[in-house]
Amino acid sequence: MQQEITPIAVRPWTLNGISERMLVSHYENNYGGAVRTLNAVRADLAALDAGAPGYRLRALKREEIIAMGSVTLHELYFGNLGGEGNKVPDHAVDAAPVLVLDMYEHAYHMDFGANATAYIDAFMRNIEWAAVIHRMDAVRADRSLPLEDPSDKSLPSLSVEELAAQLAKGEPVQVLDARPRHHISRTVDLMEGAIWRDPDRVDEWIGELAVDRPVAVYCAYGFHVGCSVTKTLRERGFDARYIRGGISAWYATGGSRALRPDAG
């Protein structure tokens, strides 16, 4: 079974002392790399025939377990960020919270260099204790840990893997980049095949879309902007769906990108 990318659980621009740039790089490159590795190993396992030597199977299963651990721990790490970590609830102090701190250098070197202590201090300021306690409650009740997926369930959506499959089949999907102008101005690329339109000026460009073709809308991380544009398009009669995790999740899967027409 192929592992799907989980949308980043924290709003990267809201953290105290941890930059959006570093966190997004961590998510797209390191977490995304772990998911891609896991899927590659599983593809190799699926391709083994009955006559494959035992050592080959054992080696692949070892690699699968390592990659699964990396994927799970990264998802928990992002999921327990985004709060005010210094405000520790009284009932969390005596518990054993399921809390993940990534101490590999890739998690902090971009902001902190070799100063791991400063990174730990910043991490502690950003712990989302509600998520930690939610996990602990699940453990105590012998339930599976909750999924670290912040996606809006009230609107129709697509995973980046589902969108990639549609595009690979040649389905006539209109892919709309709805990142805010202040965000798109800091980048030079977008999803290959997408067009960028200002999410604050929907009325000016909505007539460019074909109403008889589905629309896939993405923003940076799959939070409110993409959802807002999707909701507006649906109210105007379009079969619009937002992309869970936004363009960041697309990049984490290794999805193709193209230079913005006005960035060359």
C-alpha positions as a Markdown table, in Angstrom:
| # | Residue | x | y | z |
|---|---|---|---|---|
| 1 | Met | 0.0 | 0.0 | 0.0 |
| 2 | Gln | 1.4 | 3.4 | -1.0 |
| 3 | Gln | 1.8 | 5.9 | 1.8 |
| 4 | Glu | 0.1 | 9.3 | 1.1 |
| 5 | Ile | 1.6 | 12.6 | 2.2 |
| 6 | Thr | -0.1 | 14.0 | 5.3 |
| 7 | Pro | -0.7 | 17.8 | 5.0 |
| 8 | Ile | 1.5 | 19.8 | 7.3 |
| 9 | Ala | -0.4 | 20.0 | 10.6 |
| 10 | Val | 0.9 | 23.4 | 11.8 |
| 11 | Arg | 0.7 | 26.8 | 10.2 |
| 12 | Pro | 4.4 | 27.4 | 9.5 |
| 13 | Trp | 4.2 | 31.2 | 9.6 |
| 14 | Thr | 2.8 | 31.2 | 13.1 |
| 15 | Leu | 5.7 | 29.7 | 15.1 |
| 16 | Asn | 7.7 | 31.6 | 17.6 |
| 17 | Gly | 11.4 | 31.5 | 16.9 |
| 18 | Ile | 11.3 | 28.8 | 14.2 |
| 19 | Ser | 11.2 | 30.2 | 10.7 |
| 20 | Glu | 8.6 | 29.3 | 8.0 |
| 21 | Arg | 11.5 | 28.7 | 5.6 |
| 22 | Met | 13.2 | 26.1 | 7.8 |
| 23 | Leu | 10.0 | 24.3 | 8.8 |
| 24 | Val | 8.7 | 24.1 | 5.2 |
| 25 | Ser | 12.1 | 22.8 | 4.0 |
| 26 | His | 12.0 | 20.1 | 6.8 |
| 27 | Tyr | 8.5 | 19.1 | 5.7 |
| 28 | Glu | 9.0 | 19.1 | 2.0 |
| 29 | Asn | 12.5 | 17.6 | 1.8 |
| 30 | Asn | 13.0 | 15.4 | 4.9 |
| 31 | Tyr | 9.4 | 14.3 | 5.7 |
| 32 | Gly | 8.6 | 14.1 | 2.0 |
| 33 | Gly | 11.9 | 12.2 | 1.4 |
| 34 | Ala | 10.9 | 9.7 | 4.0 |
| 35 | Val | 7.5 | 9.1 | 2.4 |
| 36 | Arg | 9.1 | 8.7 | -1.1 |
| 37 | Thr | 11.6 | 6.3 | 0.3 |
| 38 | Leu | 8.9 | 4.2 | 2.0 |
| 39 | Asn | 6.9 | 4.0 | -1.2 |
| 40 | Ala | 10.0 | 3.0 | -3.2 |
| 41 | Val | 10.8 | 0.2 | -0.7 |
| 42 | Arg | 7.2 | -1.0 | -0.8 |
| 43 | Ala | 7.3 | -1.0 | -4.6 |
| 44 | Asp | 10.5 | -3.1 | -4.5 |
| 45 | Leu | 8.8 | -5.5 | -2.0 |
| 46 | Ala | 5.8 | -5.8 | -4.3 |
| 47 | Ala | 8.1 | -6.6 | -7.2 |
| 48 | Leu | 9.8 | -9.5 | -5.5 |
| 49 | Asp | 8.9 | -12.9 | -6.9 |
| 50 | Ala | 8.6 | -16.2 | -4.9 |
| 51 | Gly | 12.2 | -17.2 | -5.7 |
| 52 | Ala | 13.8 | -14.1 | -4.2 |
| 53 | Pro | 16.5 | -14.9 | -1.7 |
| 54 | Gly | 15.6 | -14.4 | 2.0 |
| 55 | Tyr | 18.3 | -11.9 | 2.6 |
| 56 | Arg | 16.8 | -9.6 | 0.0 |
| 57 | Leu | 13.4 | -9.8 | 1.6 |
| 58 | Arg | 14.9 | -9.2 | 5.1 |
| 59 | Ala | 16.9 | -6.1 | 3.9 |
| 60 | Leu | 13.8 | -4.6 | 2.3 |
| 61 | Lys | 11.7 | -5.2 | 5.4 |
| 62 | Arg | 14.3 | -3.5 | 7.5 |
| 63 | Glu | 14.3 | -0.5 | 5.2 |
| 64 | Glu | 10.5 | -0.4 | 5.3 |
| 65 | Ile | 10.5 | -0.3 | 9.1 |
| 66 | Ile | 13.1 | 2.4 | 9.3 |
| 67 | Ala | 11.2 | 4.5 | 6.7 |
| 68 | Met | 7.8 | 3.9 | 8.4 |
| 69 | Gly | 9.4 | 5.1 | 11.7 |
| 70 | Ser | 10.7 | 8.3 | 10.1 |
| 71 | Val | 7.3 | 9.0 | 8.5 |
| 72 | Thr | 5.4 | 8.5 | 11.7 |
| 73 | Leu | 7.8 | 10.5 | 13.9 |
| 74 | His | 7.8 | 13.4 | 11.4 |
| 75 | Glu | 4.0 | 13.5 | 11.4 |
| 76 | Leu | 3.9 | 13.5 | 15.2 |
| 77 | Tyr | 6.6 | 16.2 | 15.3 |
| 78 | Phe | 4.7 | 18.6 | 13.1 |
| 79 | Gly | 1.5 | 17.8 | 14.8 |
| 80 | Asn | 2.7 | 18.8 | 18.3 |
| 81 | Leu | 3.8 | 22.2 | 17.1 |
| 82 | Gly | 1.7 | 25.4 | 16.8 |
| 83 | Gly | 0.8 | 26.1 | 20.4 |
| 84 | Glu | 2.2 | 28.2 | 23.3 |
| 85 | Gly | 4.5 | 25.7 | 24.7 |
| 86 | Asn | 5.4 | 27.6 | 27.9 |
| 87 | Lys | 1.7 | 27.4 | 29.1 |
| 88 | Val | 1.9 | 23.8 | 30.2 |
| 89 | Pro | -1.6 | 22.6 | 31.5 |
| 90 | Asp | -1.4 | 21.3 | 35.1 |
| 91 | His | -2.8 | 17.9 | 34.2 |
| 92 | Ala | -0.1 | 17.4 | 31.6 |
| 93 | Val | 2.8 | 17.8 | 34.0 |
| 94 | Asp | 2.2 | 14.4 | 35.7 |
| 95 | Ala | 1.3 | 12.6 | 32.6 |
| 96 | Ala | 3.6 | 11.0 | 30.0 |
| 97 | Pro | 2.8 | 13.0 | 26.9 |
| 98 | Val | 3.5 | 11.6 | 23.5 |
| 99 | Leu | 5.8 | 14.4 | 22.4 |
| 100 | Val | 8.2 | 14.3 | 19.5 |
| 101 | Leu | 11.3 | 16.5 | 19.1 |
| 102 | Asp | 13.4 | 16.1 | 16.0 |
| 103 | Met | 17.1 | 16.4 | 16.9 |
| 104 | Tyr | 18.5 | 15.6 | 13.5 |
| 105 | Glu | 20.5 | 18.5 | 12.3 |
| 106 | His | 18.2 | 19.0 | 9.3 |
| 107 | Ala | 15.5 | 20.1 | 11.8 |
| 108 | Tyr | 17.4 | 23.2 | 13.0 |
| 109 | His | 20.6 | 24.0 | 11.2 |
| 110 | Met | 19.0 | 26.5 | 8.7 |
| 111 | Asp | 17.9 | 28.8 | 11.6 |
| 112 | Phe | 20.3 | 27.8 | 14.4 |
| 113 | Gly | 23.4 | 26.4 | 12.9 |
| 114 | Ala | 25.1 | 24.3 | 15.6 |
| 115 | Asn | 23.2 | 25.9 | 18.4 |
| 116 | Ala | 20.9 | 23.0 | 19.3 |
| 117 | Thr | 20.1 | 24.5 | 22.7 |
| 118 | Ala | 18.5 | 27.6 | 21.1 |
| 119 | Tyr | 16.5 | 25.3 | 18.8 |
| 120 | Ile | 15.2 | 23.3 | 21.8 |
| 121 | Asp | 14.2 | 26.5 | 23.6 |
| 122 | Ala | 12.3 | 27.6 | 20.4 |
| 123 | Phe | 10.6 | 24.2 | 20.2 |
| 124 | Met | 9.5 | 24.4 | 23.8 |
| 125 | Arg | 7.8 | 27.7 | 23.1 |
| 126 | Asn | 5.8 | 26.2 | 20.3 |
| 127 | Ile | 4.4 | 22.9 | 21.7 |
| 128 | Glu | 0.7 | 22.4 | 21.1 |
| 129 | Trp | -0.1 | 20.7 | 24.4 |
| 130 | Ala | -3.7 | 20.0 | 23.3 |
| 131 | Ala | -2.4 | 17.7 | 20.6 |
| 132 | Val | 0.0 | 16.0 | 23.0 |
| 133 | Ile | -2.8 | 15.4 | 25.6 |
| 134 | His | -5.1 | 14.2 | 22.8 |
| 135 | Arg | -2.5 | 11.5 | 21.9 |
| 136 | Met | -2.1 | 10.5 | 25.5 |
| 137 | Asp | -5.8 | 10.1 | 25.9 |
| 138 | Ala | -5.8 | 7.8 | 22.9 |
| 139 | Val | -2.9 | 5.7 | 24.3 |
| 140 | Arg | -4.7 | 5.4 | 27.7 |
| 141 | Ala | -7.9 | 4.3 | 26.0 |
| 142 | Asp | -6.0 | 1.8 | 23.8 |
| 143 | Arg | -6.9 | 3.6 | 20.7 |
| 144 | Ser | -4.7 | 4.4 | 17.6 |
| 145 | Leu | -3.0 | 7.8 | 17.7 |
| 146 | Pro | -5.2 | 10.4 | 16.0 |
| 147 | Leu | -4.2 | 11.4 | 12.4 |
| 148 | Glu | -2.2 | 14.6 | 12.2 |
| 149 | Asp | -4.3 | 16.0 | 9.3 |
| 150 | Pro | -5.7 | 19.5 | 9.7 |
| 151 | Ser | -7.7 | 19.4 | 6.5 |
| 152 | Asp | -11.1 | 21.0 | 6.3 |
| 153 | Lys | -13.6 | 18.2 | 6.1 |
| 154 | Ser | -16.5 | 20.4 | 5.2 |
| 155 | Leu | -15.4 | 21.0 | 1.6 |
| 156 | Pro | -14.7 | 18.4 | -1.1 |
| 157 | Ser | -10.9 | 18.0 | -1.5 |
| 158 | Leu | -8.2 | 16.0 | -3.3 |
| 159 | Ser | -5.0 | 14.6 | -2.0 |
| 160 | Val | -1.9 | 15.5 | -4.0 |
| 161 | Glu | -1.6 | 11.8 | -5.0 |
| 162 | Glu | -5.2 | 11.9 | -6.4 |
| 163 | Leu | -4.5 | 15.0 | -8.4 |
| 164 | Ala | -1.3 | 13.5 | -9.8 |
| 165 | Ala | -3.3 | 10.4 | -10.9 |
| 166 | Gln | -5.9 | 12.5 | -12.6 |
| 167 | Leu | -3.3 | 14.6 | -14.5 |
| 168 | Ala | -1.4 | 11.4 | -15.5 |
| 169 | Lys | -4.6 | 10.1 | -17.0 |
| 170 | Gly | -5.0 | 13.3 | -19.0 |
| 171 | Glu | -8.2 | 14.3 | -17.2 |
| 172 | Pro | -9.3 | 17.9 | -18.0 |
| 173 | Val | -8.6 | 19.3 | -14.6 |
| 174 | Gln | -8.1 | 23.1 | -14.3 |
| 175 | Val | -5.4 | 23.5 | -11.7 |
| 176 | Leu | -5.6 | 26.9 | -10.0 |
| 177 | Asp | -2.8 | 28.4 | -7.8 |
| 178 | Ala | -4.6 | 30.6 | -5.3 |
| 179 | Arg | -1.6 | 31.6 | -3.1 |
| 180 | Pro | -1.9 | 35.2 | -1.9 |
| 181 | Arg | 0.0 | 37.8 | -3.8 |
| 182 | His | 2.4 | 38.5 | -0.9 |
| 183 | His | 3.2 | 34.7 | -0.9 |
| 184 | Ile | 3.5 | 34.1 | -4.6 |
| 185 | Ser | 5.8 | 37.2 | -4.9 |
| 186 | Arg | 8.4 | 35.4 | -2.8 |
| 187 | Thr | 8.6 | 32.4 | -5.1 |
| 188 | Val | 9.5 | 31.8 | -8.8 |
| 189 | Asp | 7.6 | 28.6 | -9.4 |
| 190 | Leu | 4.2 | 26.9 | -9.3 |
| 191 | Met | 2.8 | 23.5 | -9.9 |
| 192 | Glu | 3.4 | 22.4 | -13.5 |
| 193 | Gly | 0.2 | 23.1 | -15.6 |
| 194 | Ala | -1.3 | 25.5 | -13.0 |
| 195 | Ile | -2.3 | 29.1 | -13.5 |
| 196 | Trp | -2.0 | 31.6 | -10.7 |
| 197 | Arg | -4.9 | 33.9 | -9.9 |
| 198 | Asp | -5.2 | 36.4 | -7.1 |
| 199 | Pro | -7.5 | 34.9 | -4.4 |
| 200 | Asp | -8.7 | 38.4 | -3.5 |
| 201 | Arg | -10.0 | 39.2 | -7.0 |
| 202 | Val | -12.1 | 36.1 | -7.9 |
| 203 | Asp | -14.7 | 38.2 | -9.7 |
| 204 | Glu | -12.1 | 39.5 | -12.1 |
| 205 | Trp | -10.9 | 36.1 | -13.4 |
| 206 | Ile | -13.7 | 33.6 | -12.7 |
| 207 | Gly | -15.0 | 34.1 | -16.3 |
| 208 | Glu | -11.7 | 32.5 | -17.6 |
| 209 | Leu | -12.6 | 29.1 | -16.1 |
| 210 | Ala | -14.6 | 26.5 | -18.0 |
| 211 | Val | -17.7 | 25.7 | -15.9 |
| 212 | Asp | -17.9 | 22.2 | -17.5 |
| 213 | Arg | -14.4 | 21.1 | -16.3 |
| 214 | Pro | -13.4 | 20.3 | -12.7 |
| 215 | Val | -11.2 | 22.8 | -10.8 |
| 216 | Ala | -8.4 | 21.8 | -8.4 |
| 217 | Val | -7.5 | 24.7 | -6.1 |
| 218 | Tyr | -4.3 | 24.9 | -4.1 |
| 219 | Cys | -2.7 | 27.5 | -1.8 |
| 220 | Ala | 0.6 | 27.2 | 0.1 |
| 221 | Tyr | -0.3 | 24.7 | 2.8 |
| 222 | Gly | -4.0 | 23.8 | 2.3 |
| 223 | Phe | -5.5 | 26.1 | 5.0 |
| 224 | His | -8.0 | 28.9 | 4.7 |
| 225 | Val | -7.0 | 30.6 | 1.4 |
| 226 | Gly | -7.5 | 27.6 | -0.9 |
| 227 | Cys | -10.6 | 26.6 | 1.0 |
| 228 | Ser | -12.1 | 30.1 | 0.7 |
| 229 | Val | -11.5 | 30.2 | -3.1 |
| 230 | Thr | -12.9 | 26.6 | -3.5 |
| 231 | Lys | -16.0 | 27.6 | -1.5 |
| 232 | Thr | -16.6 | 30.6 | -3.7 |
| 233 | Leu | -16.2 | 28.7 | -6.9 |
| 234 | Arg | -18.6 | 26.0 | -5.7 |
| 235 | Glu | -21.2 | 28.7 | -4.9 |
| 236 | Arg | -20.8 | 29.9 | -8.5 |
| 237 | Gly | -21.6 | 26.4 | -9.9 |
| 238 | Phe | -18.1 | 25.0 | -10.4 |
| 239 | Asp | -17.0 | 21.5 | -9.5 |
| 240 | Ala | -14.1 | 22.8 | -7.4 |
| 241 | Arg | -12.0 | 20.9 | -4.8 |
| 242 | Tyr | -9.2 | 22.1 | -2.7 |
| 243 | Ile | -5.8 | 20.3 | -2.6 |
| 244 | Arg | -5.1 | 19.0 | 0.9 |
| 245 | Gly | -1.7 | 20.2 | 2.0 |
| 246 | Gly | -1.4 | 22.7 | -0.8 |
| 247 | Ile | 1.7 | 23.1 | -3.0 |
| 248 | Ser | 3.9 | 22.2 | -0.1 |
| 249 | Ala | 2.5 | 18.7 | 0.0 |
| 250 | Trp | 2.9 | 18.5 | -3.8 |
| 251 | Tyr | 6.6 | 19.4 | -3.5 |
| 252 | Ala | 7.0 | 16.9 | -0.6 |
| 253 | Thr | 5.8 | 14.1 | -3.0 |
| 254 | Gly | 8.4 | 15.2 | -5.6 |
| 255 | Gly | 5.7 | 16.7 | -7.8 |
| 256 | Ser | 6.7 | 18.6 | -10.9 |
| 257 | Arg | 7.0 | 22.3 | -10.9 |
| 258 | Ala | 7.3 | 25.0 | -13.5 |
| 259 | Leu | 8.7 | 28.6 | -13.6 |
| 260 | Arg | 6.1 | 31.2 | -13.2 |
| 261 | Pro | 5.4 | 32.9 | -16.5 |
| 262 | Asp | 6.2 | 36.4 | -15.1 |
| 263 | Ala | 9.3 | 35.2 | -13.2 |
| 264 | Gly | 11.6 | 34.5 | -16.1 |
